[in-house]
PDB file of C-alpha atoms in Angstrom:
ATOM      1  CA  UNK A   1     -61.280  -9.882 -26.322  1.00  0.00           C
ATOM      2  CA  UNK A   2     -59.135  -6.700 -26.698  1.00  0.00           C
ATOM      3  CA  UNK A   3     -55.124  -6.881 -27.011  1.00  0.00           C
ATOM      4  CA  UNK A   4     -52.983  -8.245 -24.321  1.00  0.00           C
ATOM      5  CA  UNK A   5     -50.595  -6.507 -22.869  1.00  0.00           C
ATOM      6  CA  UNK A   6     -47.722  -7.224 -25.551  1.00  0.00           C
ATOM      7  CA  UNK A   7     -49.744  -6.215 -28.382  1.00  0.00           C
ATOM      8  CA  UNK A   8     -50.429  -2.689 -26.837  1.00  0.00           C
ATOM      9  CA  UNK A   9     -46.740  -1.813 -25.795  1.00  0.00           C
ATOM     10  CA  UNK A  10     -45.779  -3.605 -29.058  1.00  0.00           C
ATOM     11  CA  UNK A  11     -48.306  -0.665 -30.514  1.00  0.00           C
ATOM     12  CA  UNK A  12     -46.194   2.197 -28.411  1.00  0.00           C
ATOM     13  CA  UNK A  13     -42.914   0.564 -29.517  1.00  0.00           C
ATOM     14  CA  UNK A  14     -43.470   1.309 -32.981  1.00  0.00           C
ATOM     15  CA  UNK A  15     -44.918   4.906 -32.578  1.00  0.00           C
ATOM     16  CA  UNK A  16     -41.937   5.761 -30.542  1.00  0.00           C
ATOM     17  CA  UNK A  17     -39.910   3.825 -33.484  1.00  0.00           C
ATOM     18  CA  UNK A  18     -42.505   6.230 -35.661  1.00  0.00           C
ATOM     19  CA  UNK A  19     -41.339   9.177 -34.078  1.00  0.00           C
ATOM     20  CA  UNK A  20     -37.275   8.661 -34.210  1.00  0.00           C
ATOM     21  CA  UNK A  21     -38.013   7.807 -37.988  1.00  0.00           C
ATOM     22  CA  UNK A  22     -39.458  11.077 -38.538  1.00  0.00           C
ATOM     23  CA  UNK A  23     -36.412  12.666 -36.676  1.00  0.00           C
ATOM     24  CA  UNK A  24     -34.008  10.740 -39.088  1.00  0.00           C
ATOM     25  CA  UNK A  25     -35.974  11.543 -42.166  1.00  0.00           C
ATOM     26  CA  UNK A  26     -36.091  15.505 -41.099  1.00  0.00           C
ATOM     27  CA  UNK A  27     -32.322  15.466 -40.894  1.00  0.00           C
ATOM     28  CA  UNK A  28     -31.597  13.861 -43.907  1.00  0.00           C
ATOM     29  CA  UNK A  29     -33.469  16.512 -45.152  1.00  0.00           C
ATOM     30  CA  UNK A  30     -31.907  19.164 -43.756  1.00  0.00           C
ATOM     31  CA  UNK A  31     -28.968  17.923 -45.073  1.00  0.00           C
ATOM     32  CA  UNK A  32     -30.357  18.067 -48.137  1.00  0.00           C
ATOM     33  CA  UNK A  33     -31.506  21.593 -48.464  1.00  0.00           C
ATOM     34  CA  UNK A  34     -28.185  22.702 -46.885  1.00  0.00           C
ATOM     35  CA  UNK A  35     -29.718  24.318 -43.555  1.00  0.00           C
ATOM     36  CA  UNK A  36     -27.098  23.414 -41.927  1.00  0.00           C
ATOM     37  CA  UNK A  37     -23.171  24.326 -42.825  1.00  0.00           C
ATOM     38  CA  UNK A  38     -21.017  22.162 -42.676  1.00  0.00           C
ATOM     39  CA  UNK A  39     -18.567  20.434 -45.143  1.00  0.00           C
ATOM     40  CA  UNK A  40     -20.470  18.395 -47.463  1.00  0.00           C
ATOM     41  CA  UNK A  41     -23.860  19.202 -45.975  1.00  0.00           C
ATOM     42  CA  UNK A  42     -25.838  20.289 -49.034  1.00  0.00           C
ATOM     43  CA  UNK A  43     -26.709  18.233 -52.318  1.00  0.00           C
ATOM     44  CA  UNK A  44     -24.980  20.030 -54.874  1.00  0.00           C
ATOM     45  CA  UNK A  45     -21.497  19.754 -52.629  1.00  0.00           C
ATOM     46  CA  UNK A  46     -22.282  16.180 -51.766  1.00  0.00           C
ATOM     47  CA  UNK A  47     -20.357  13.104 -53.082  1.00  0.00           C
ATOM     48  CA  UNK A  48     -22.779  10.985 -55.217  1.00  0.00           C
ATOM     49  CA  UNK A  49     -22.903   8.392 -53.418  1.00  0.00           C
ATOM     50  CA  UNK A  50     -23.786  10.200 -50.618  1.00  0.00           C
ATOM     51  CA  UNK A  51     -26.411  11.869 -52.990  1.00  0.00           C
ATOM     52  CA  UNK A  52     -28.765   9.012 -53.688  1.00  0.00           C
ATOM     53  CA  UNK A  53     -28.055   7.592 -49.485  1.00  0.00           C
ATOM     54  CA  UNK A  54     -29.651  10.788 -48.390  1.00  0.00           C
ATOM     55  CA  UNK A  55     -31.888  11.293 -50.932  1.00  0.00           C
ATOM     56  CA  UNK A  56     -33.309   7.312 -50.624  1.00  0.00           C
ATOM     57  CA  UNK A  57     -33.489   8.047 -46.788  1.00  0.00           C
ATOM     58  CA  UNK A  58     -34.899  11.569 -46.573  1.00  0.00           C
ATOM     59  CA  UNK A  59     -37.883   9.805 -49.022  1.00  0.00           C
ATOM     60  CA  UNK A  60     -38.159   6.857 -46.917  1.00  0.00           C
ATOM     61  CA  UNK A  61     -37.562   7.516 -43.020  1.00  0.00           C
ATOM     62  CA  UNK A  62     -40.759   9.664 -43.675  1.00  0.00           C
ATOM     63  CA  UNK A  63     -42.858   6.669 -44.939  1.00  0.00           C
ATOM     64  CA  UNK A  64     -41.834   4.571 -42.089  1.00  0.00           C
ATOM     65  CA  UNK A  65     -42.885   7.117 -39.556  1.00  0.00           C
ATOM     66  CA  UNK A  66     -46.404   7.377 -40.807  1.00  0.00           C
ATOM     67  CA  UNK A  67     -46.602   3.758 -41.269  1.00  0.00           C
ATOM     68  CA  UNK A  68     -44.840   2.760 -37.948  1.00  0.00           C
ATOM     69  CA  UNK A  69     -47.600   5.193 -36.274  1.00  0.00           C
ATOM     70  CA  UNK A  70     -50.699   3.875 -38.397  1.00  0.00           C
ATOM     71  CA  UNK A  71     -49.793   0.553 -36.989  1.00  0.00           C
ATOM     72  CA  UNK A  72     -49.755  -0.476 -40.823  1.00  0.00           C
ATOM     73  CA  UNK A  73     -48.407  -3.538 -42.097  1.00  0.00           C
ATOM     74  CA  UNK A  74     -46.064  -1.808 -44.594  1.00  0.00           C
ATOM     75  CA  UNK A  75     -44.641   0.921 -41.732  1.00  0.00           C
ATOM     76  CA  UNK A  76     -42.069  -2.215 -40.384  1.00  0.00           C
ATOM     77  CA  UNK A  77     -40.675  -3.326 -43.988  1.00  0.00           C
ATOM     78  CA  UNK A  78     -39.645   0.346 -45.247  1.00  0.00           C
ATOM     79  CA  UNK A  79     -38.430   0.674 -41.523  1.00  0.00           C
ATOM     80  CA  UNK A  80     -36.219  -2.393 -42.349  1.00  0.00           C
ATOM     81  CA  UNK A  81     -34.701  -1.264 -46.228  1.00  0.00           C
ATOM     82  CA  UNK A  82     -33.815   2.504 -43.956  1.00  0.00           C
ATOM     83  CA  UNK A  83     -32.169   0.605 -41.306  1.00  0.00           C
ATOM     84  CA  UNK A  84     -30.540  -1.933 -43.745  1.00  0.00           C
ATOM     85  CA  UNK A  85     -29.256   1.089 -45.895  1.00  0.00           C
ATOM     86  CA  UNK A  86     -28.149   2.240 -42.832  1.00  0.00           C
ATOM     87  CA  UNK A  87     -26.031  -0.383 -42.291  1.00  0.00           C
ATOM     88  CA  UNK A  88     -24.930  -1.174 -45.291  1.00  0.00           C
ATOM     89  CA  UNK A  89     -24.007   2.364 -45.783  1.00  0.00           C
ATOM     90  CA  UNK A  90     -21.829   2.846 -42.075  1.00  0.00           C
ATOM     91  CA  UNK A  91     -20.821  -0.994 -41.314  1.00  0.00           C
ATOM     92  CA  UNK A  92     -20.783  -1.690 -45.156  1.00  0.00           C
ATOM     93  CA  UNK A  93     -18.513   0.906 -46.398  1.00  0.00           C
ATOM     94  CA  UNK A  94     -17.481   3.045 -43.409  1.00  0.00           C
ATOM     95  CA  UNK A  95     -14.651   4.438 -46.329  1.00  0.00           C
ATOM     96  CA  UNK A  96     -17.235   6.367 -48.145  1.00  0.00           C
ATOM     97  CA  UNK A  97     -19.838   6.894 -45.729  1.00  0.00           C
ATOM     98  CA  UNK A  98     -17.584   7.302 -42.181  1.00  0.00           C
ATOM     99  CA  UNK A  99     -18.327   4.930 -39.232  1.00  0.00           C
ATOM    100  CA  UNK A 100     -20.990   5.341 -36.603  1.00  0.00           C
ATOM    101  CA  UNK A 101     -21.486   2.236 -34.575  1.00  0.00           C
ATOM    102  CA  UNK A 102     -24.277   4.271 -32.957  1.00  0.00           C
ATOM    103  CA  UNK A 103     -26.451   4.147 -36.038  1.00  0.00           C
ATOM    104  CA  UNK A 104     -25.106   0.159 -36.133  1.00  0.00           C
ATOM    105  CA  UNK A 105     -25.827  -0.804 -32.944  1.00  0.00           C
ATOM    106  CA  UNK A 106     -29.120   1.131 -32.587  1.00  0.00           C
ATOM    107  CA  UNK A 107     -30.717   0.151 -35.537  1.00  0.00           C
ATOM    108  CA  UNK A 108     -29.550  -3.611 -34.521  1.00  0.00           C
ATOM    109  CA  UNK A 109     -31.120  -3.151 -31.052  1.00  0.00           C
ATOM    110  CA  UNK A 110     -34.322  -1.925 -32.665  1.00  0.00           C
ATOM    111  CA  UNK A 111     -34.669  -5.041 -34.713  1.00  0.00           C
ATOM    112  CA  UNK A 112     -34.304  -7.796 -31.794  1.00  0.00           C
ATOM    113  CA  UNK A 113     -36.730  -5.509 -29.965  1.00  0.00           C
ATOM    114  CA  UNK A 114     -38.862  -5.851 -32.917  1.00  0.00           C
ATOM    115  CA  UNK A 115     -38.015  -9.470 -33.169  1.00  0.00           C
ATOM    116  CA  UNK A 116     -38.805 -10.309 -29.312  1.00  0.00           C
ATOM    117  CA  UNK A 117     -41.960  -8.333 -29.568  1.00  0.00           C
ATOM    118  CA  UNK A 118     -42.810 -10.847 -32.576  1.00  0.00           C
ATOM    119  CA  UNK A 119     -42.136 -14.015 -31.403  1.00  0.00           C
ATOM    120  CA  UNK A 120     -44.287 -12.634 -27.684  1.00  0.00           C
ATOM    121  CA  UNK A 121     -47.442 -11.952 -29.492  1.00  0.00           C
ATOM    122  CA  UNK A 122     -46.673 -15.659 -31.159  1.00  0.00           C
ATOM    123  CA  UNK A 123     -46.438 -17.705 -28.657  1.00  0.00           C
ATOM    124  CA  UNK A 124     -49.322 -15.714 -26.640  1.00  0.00           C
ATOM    125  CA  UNK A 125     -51.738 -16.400 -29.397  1.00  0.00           C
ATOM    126  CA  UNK A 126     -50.725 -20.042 -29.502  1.00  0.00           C
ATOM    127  CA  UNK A 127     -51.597 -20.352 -26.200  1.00  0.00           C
ATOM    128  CA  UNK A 128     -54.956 -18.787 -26.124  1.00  0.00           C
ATOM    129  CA  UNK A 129     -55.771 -21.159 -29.235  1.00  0.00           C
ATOM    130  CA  UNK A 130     -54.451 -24.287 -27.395  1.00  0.00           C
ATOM    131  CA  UNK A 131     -56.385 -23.272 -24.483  1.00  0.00           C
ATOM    132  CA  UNK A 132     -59.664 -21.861 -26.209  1.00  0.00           C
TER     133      UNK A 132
END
């Protein structure tokens, strides 16, 4: 028997979760290099603790992307220590870091998506055992 409906948009959930990863990691990078100018926007000019956020995130967001899209076991958990730096880093200490409730609310969003999704598959599988 081939994957119920939840399992498959579960599957295109976390390749479209794949592809805003890769989006975050690119920009951290950009940051990084300096492509862009702006205040602050290149390592050598950042803060240090904005140093090792950006550098941790322009490593990681990469590595969840191609194992969000691989469908990989490991792609979820380095999703989750981004989106908990994330948090820590804007709801945590919005002093250092500035505030953006976007990043917050999105990346809380993401995870009861992730969550529901979970808990779906679950209880679908528990009912095709019960009943088969």
């Amino acid at each position: 028997m081939g994957p119920s409906v939840a399992e498959s948009a579960f599957g295109w959930f976390l390749r479209i979760i794949s592809v805003y990863c890769l989006l975050f990691g690119v920009l951290y990078w950009v940051r990084l290099i300096g492509f862009y100018d702006a205040p602050l926007w290149r390592f050598d000019l950042m803060p240090v603790h904005w140093q090792v956020a950006a550098t941790l995130l322009a490593v990681f967001y990469p590595f969840a992307a191609i194992g969000l899209w691989m469908l990989a076991s490991w792609g979820p958990v380095i999703w989750i220590i981004c989106a908990v730096t994330e948090l820590t880093m804007y709801a945590g200490f919005p002093d250092l870091f500035g505030h953006r409730l976007a990043v917050v609310v999105s990346h809380v969003f993401v995870a009861l998506i992730y969550v529901a999704f979970r808990v779906m598959i679950f209880l679908q599988k528990s009912q095709a055992e019960r009943q088969g």
